[in-house]
PDB file of C-alpha atoms and ligand atoms in Angstrom:
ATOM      1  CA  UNK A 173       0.000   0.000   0.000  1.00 95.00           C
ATOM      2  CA  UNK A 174       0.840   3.638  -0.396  1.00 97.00           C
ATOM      3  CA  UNK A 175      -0.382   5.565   2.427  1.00 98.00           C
ATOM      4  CA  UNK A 176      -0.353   9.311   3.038  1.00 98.00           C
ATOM      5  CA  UNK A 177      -0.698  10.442   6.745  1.00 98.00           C
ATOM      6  CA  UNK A 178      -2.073  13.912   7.490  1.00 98.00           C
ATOM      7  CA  UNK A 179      -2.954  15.400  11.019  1.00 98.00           C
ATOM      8  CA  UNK A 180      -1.634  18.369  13.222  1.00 97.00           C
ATOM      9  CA  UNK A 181       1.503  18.010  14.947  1.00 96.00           C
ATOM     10  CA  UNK A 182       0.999  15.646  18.623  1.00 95.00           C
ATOM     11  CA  UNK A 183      -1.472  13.249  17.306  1.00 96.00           C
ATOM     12  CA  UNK A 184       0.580  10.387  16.833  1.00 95.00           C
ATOM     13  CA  UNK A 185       1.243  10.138  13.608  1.00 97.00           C
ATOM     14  CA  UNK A 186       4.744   9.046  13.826  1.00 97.00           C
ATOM     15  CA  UNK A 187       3.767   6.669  16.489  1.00 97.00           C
ATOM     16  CA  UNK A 188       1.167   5.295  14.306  1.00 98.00           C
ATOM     17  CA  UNK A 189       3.337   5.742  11.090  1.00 98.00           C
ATOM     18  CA  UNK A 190       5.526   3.357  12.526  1.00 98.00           C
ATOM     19  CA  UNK A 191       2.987   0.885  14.089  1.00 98.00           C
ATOM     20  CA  UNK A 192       1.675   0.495  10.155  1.00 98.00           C
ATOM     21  CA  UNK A 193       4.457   0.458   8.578  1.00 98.00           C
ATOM     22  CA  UNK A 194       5.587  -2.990  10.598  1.00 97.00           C
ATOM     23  CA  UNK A 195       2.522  -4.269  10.749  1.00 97.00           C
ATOM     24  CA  UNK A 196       1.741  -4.167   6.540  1.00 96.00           C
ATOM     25  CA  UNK A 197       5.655  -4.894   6.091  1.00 96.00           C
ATOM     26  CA  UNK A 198       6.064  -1.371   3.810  1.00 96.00           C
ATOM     27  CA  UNK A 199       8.873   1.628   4.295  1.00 97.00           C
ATOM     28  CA  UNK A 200       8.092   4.379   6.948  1.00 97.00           C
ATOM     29  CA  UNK A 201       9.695   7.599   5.521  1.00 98.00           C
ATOM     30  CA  UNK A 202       9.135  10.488   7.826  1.00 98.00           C
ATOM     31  CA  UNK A 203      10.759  13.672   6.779  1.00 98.00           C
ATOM     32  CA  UNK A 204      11.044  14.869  10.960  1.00 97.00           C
ATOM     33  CA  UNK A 205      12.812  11.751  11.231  1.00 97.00           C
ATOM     34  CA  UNK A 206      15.145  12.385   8.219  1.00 98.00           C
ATOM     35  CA  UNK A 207      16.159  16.069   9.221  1.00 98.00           C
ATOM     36  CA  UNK A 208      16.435  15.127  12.727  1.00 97.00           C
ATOM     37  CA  UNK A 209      19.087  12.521  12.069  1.00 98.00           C
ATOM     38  CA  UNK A 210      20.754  15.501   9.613  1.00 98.00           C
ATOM     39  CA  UNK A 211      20.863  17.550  12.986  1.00 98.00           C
ATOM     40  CA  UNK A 212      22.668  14.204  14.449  1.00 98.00           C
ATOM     41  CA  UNK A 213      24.931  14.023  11.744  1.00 98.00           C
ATOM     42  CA  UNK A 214      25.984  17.515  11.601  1.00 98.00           C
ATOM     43  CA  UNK A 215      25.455  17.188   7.586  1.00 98.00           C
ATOM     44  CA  UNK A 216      24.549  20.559   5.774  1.00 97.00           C
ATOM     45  CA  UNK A 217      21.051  19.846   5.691  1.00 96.00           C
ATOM     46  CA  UNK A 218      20.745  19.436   9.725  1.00 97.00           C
ATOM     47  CA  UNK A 219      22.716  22.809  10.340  1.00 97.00           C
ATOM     48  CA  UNK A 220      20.436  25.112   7.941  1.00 96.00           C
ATOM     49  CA  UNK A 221      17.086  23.002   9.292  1.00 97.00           C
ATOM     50  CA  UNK A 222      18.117  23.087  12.754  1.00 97.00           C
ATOM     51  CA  UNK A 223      17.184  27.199  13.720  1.00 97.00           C
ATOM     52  CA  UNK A 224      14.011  26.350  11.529  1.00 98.00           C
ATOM     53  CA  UNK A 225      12.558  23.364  13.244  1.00 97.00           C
ATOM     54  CA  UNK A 226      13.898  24.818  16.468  1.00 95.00           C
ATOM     55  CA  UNK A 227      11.264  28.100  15.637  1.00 95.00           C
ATOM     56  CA  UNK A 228       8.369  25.546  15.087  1.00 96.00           C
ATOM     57  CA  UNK A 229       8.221  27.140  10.984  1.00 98.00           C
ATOM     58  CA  UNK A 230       8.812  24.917   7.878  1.00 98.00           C
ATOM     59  CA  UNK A 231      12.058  23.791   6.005  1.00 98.00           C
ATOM     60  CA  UNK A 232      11.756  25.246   2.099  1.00 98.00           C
ATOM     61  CA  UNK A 233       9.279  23.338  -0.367  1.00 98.00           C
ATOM     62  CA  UNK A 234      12.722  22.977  -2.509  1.00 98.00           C
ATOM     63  CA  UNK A 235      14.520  21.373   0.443  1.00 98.00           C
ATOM     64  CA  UNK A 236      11.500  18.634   1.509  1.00 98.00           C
ATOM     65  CA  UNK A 237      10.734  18.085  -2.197  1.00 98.00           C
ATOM     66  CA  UNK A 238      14.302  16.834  -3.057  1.00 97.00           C
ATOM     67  CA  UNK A 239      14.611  14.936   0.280  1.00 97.00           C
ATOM     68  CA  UNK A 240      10.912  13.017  -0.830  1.00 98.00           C
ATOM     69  CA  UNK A 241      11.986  12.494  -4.516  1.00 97.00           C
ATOM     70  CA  UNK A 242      15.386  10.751  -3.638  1.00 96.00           C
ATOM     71  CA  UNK A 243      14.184   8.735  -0.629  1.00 96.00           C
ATOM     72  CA  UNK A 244      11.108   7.297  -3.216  1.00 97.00           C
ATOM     73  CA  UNK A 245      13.782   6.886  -5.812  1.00 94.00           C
ATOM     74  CA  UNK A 246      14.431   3.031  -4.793  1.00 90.00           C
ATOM     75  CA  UNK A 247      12.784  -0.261  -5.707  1.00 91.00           C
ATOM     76  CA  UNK A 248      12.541  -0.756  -1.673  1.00 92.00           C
ATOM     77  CA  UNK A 249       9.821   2.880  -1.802  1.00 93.00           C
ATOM     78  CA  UNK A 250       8.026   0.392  -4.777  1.00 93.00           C
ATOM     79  CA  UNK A 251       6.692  -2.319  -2.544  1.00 94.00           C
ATOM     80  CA  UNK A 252       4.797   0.365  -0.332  1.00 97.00           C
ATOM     81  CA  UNK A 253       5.447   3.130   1.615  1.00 98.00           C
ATOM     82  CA  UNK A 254       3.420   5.561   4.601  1.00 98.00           C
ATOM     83  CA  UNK A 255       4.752   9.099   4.067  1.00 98.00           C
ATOM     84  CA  UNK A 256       4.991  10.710   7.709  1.00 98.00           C
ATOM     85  CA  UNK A 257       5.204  14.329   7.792  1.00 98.00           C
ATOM     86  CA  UNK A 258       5.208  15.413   3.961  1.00 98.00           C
ATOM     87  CA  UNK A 259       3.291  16.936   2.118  1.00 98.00           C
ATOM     88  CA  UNK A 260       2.781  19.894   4.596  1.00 98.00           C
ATOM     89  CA  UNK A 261       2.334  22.630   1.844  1.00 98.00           C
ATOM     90  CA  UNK A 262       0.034  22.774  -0.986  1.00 98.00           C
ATOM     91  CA  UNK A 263       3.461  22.884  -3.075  1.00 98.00           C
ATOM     92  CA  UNK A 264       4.686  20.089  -1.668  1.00 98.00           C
ATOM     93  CA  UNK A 265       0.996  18.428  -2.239  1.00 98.00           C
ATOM     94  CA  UNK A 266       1.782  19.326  -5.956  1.00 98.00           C
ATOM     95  CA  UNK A 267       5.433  17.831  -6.436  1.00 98.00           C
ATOM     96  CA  UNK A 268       4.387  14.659  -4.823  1.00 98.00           C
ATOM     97  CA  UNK A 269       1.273  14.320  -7.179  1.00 97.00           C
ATOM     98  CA  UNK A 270       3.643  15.014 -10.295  1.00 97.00           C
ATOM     99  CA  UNK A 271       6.513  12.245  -8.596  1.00 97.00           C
ATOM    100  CA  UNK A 272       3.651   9.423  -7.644  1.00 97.00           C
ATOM    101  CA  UNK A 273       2.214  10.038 -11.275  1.00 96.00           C
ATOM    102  CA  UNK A 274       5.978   9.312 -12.681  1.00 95.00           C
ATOM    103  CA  UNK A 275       6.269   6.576 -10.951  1.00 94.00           C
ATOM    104  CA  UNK A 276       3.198   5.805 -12.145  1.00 93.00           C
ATOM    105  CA  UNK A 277       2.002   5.101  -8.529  1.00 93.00           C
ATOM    106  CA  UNK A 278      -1.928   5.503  -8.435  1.00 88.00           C
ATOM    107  CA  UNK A 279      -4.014   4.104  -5.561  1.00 92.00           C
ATOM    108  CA  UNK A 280      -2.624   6.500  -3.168  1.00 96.00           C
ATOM    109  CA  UNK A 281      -4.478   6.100   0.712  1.00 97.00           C
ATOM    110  CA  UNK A 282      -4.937   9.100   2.535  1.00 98.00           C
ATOM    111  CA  UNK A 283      -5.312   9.141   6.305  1.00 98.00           C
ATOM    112  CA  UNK A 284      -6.477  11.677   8.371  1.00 98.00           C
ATOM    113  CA  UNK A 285      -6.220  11.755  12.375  1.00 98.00           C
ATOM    114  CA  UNK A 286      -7.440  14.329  14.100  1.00 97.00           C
ATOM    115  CA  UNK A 287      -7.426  16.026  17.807  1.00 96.00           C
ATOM    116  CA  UNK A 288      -8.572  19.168  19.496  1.00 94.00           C
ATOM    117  CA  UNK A 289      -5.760  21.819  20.614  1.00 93.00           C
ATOM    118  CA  UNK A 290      -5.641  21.503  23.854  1.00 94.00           C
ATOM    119  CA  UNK A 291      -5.081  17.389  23.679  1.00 93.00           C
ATOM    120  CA  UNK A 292      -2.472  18.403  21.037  1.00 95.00           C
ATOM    121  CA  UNK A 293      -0.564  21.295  23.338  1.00 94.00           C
ATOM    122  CA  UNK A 294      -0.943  18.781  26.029  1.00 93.00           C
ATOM    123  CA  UNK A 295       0.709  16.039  24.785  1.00 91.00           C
ATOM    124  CA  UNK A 296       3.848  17.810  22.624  1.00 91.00           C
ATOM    125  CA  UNK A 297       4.385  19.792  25.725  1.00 91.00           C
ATOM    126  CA  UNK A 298       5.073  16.244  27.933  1.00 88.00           C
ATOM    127  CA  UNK A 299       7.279  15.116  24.982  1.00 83.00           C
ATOM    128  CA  UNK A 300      10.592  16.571  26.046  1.00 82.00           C
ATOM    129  CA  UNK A 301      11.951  17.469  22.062  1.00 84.00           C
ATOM    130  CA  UNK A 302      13.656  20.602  21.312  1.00 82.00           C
ATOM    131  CA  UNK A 303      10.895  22.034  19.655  1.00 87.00           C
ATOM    132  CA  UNK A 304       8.318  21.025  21.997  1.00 86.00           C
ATOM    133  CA  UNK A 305       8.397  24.350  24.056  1.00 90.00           C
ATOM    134  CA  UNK A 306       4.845  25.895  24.342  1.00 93.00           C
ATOM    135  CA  UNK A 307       5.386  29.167  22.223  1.00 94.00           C
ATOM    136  CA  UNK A 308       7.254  26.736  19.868  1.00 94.00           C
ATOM    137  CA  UNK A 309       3.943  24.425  20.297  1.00 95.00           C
ATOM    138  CA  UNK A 310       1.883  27.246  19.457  1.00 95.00           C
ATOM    139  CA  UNK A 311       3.760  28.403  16.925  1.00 96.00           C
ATOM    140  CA  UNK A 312       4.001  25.104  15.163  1.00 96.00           C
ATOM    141  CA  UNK A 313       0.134  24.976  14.979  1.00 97.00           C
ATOM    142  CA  UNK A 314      -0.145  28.682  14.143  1.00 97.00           C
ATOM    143  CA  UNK A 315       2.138  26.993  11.019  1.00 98.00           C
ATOM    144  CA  UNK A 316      -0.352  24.240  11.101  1.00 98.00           C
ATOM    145  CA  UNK A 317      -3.811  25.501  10.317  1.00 97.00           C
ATOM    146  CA  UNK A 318      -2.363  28.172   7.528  1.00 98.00           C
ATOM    147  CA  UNK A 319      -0.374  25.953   5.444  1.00 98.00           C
ATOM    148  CA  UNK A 320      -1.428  22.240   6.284  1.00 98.00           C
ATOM    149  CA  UNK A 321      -4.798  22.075   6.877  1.00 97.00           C
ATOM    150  CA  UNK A 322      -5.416  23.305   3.534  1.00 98.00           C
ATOM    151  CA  UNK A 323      -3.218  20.072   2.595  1.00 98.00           C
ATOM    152  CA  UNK A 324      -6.118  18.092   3.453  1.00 97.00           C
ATOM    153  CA  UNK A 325      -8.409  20.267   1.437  1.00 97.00           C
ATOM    154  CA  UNK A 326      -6.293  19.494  -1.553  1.00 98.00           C
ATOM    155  CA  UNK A 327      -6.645  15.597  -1.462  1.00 98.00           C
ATOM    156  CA  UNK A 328     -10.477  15.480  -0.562  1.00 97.00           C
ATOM    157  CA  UNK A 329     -11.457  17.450  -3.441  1.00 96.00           C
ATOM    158  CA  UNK A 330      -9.550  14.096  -5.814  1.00 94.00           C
ATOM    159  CA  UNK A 331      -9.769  11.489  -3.406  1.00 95.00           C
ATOM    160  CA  UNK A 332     -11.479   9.746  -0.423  1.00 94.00           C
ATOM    161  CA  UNK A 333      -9.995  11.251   2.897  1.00 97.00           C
ATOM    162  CA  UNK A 334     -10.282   8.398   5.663  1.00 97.00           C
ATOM    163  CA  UNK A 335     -10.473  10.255   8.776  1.00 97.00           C
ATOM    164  CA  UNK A 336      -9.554   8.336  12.023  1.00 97.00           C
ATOM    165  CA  UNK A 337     -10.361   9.972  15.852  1.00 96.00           C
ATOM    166  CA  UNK A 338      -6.389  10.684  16.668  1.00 96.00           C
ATOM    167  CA  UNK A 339      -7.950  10.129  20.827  1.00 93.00           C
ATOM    168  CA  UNK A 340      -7.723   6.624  23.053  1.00 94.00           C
ATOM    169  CA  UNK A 341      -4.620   4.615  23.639  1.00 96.00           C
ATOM    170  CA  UNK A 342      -1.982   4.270  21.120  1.00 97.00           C
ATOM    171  CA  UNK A 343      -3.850   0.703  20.735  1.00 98.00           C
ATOM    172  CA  UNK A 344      -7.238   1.757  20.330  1.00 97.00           C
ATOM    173  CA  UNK A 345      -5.812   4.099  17.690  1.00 97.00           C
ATOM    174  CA  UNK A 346      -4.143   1.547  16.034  1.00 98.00           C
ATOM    175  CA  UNK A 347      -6.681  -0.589  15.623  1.00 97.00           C
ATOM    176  CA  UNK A 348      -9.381   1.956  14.361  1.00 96.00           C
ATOM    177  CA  UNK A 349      -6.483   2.555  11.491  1.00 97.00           C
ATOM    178  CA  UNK A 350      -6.107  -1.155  10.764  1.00 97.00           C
ATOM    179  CA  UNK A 351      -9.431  -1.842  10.687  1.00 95.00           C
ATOM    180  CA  UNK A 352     -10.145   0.902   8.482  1.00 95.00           C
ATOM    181  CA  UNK A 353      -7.269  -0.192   5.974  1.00 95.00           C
ATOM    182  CA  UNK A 354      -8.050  -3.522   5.964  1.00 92.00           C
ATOM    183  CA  UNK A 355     -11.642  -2.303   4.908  1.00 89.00           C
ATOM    184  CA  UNK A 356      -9.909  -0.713   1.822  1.00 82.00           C
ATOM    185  CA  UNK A 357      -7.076  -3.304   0.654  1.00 70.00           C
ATOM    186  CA  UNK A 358     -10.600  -5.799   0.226  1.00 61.00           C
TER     187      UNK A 358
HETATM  188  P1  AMP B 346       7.689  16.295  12.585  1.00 79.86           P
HETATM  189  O1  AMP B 346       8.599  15.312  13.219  1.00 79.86           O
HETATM  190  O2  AMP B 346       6.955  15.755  11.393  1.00 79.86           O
HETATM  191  O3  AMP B 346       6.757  16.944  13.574  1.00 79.86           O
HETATM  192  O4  AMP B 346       8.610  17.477  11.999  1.00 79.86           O
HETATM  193  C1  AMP B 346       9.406  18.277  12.846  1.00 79.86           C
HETATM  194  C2  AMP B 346       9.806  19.558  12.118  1.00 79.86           C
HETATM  195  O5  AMP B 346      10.549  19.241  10.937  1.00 79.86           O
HETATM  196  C3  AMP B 346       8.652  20.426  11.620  1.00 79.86           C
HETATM  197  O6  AMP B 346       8.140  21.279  12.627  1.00 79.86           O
HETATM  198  C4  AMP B 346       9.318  21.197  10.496  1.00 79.86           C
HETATM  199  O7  AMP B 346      10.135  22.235  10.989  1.00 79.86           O
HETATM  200  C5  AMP B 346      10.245  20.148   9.889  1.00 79.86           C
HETATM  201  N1  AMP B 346       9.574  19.388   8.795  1.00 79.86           N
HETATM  202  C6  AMP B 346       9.262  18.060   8.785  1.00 79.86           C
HETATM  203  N2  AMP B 346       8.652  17.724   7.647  1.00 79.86           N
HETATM  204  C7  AMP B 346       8.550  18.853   6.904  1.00 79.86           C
HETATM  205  C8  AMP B 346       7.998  19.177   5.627  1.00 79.86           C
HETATM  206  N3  AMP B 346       7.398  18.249   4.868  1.00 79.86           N
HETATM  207  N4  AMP B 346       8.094  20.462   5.210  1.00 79.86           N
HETATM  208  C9  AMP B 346       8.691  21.416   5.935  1.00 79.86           C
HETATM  209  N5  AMP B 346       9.221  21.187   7.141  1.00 79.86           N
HETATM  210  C10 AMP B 346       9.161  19.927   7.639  1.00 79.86           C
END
């Protein structure tokens, strides 16, 4: 399967990302996960996304767009793949329509979870990351509603948006997605 995961930042959808991606046996390719181990590795790309992931705002379209075309460039991206974290722009949203369409990649599933605000402030504020600071919190869904939500906009108006309640145990959650795929892949 090929799985897009949408949903404000705290929800889970790393969490869940991962939980997925072992249980259906395809890639997990988050692009937090990718600049955060560029900020480990001291590499070019982790010193200029550092300050910017620090301030809760958005690495460049350019930047995440080349990142996303040469981690899908591989045979392993083929078998299936849930994309954690990207699109988050409605240019993003674009470039990954026009590299799914070379790849000539159709049946593209879009998830949804959702949560209020205060469950979301909550829960990145207990996290303990860098960027989990509540003005940085606040800032990140300030970043959120003006340039992501309308992400989701973008894919109902082509496609059917499952949603999934992003509230419950990491279980519950889980299973609600699962259920819901398995529904699909039938
Ligand atoms: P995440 O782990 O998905 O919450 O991402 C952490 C931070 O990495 C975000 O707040 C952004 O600064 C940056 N980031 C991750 N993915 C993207 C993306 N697709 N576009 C722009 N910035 C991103």
């Amino acid at each position: 399967m090929y799985i897009i995961i949408l949903g404000p930042p705290g929800v889970g959808k790393g969490t869940q990302s991962k939980l997925i991606a072992e249980k259906l046996k395809i890639k997990h390719l988050s692009t937090g996960d990718i600049l955060r181990k560029a900020i480990d590795d001291k590499t070019e790309l982790g010193l200029k996304a550092k300050s910017i992931m620090d301030s809760g705002e958005l690495v460049s379209d350019e930047i995440m767009i080349g990142i996303i075309r040469e981690s899908l460039s591989n045979e392993e991206a083929r078998k299936g793949f849930i994309l954690d974290g990207f699109p988050r722009t409605i240019r993003q949203a674009e470039s990954l329509d026009k590299i799914l369409s070379d790849m000539k990649l159709n049946n593209i599933t879009v998830l949804n979870i959702t949560a209020i605000e205060d469950e979301l402030i909550k829960r990145m504020t207990g996290r303990g990351r860098d960027d989990d600071s509540i003005e940085v919190v606040r800032n990140r869904l300030k970043v959120y509603r003006e340039q992501t939500a309308p992400v989701k906009k973008f894919y109902s108006s082509k496609t059917k948006v499952i949603e999934v309640e992003g509230i419950g145990s990491v279980e519950e959650i889980n299973n609600r997605i699962i259920n819901l795929l398995t529904r699909i892949k039938s």
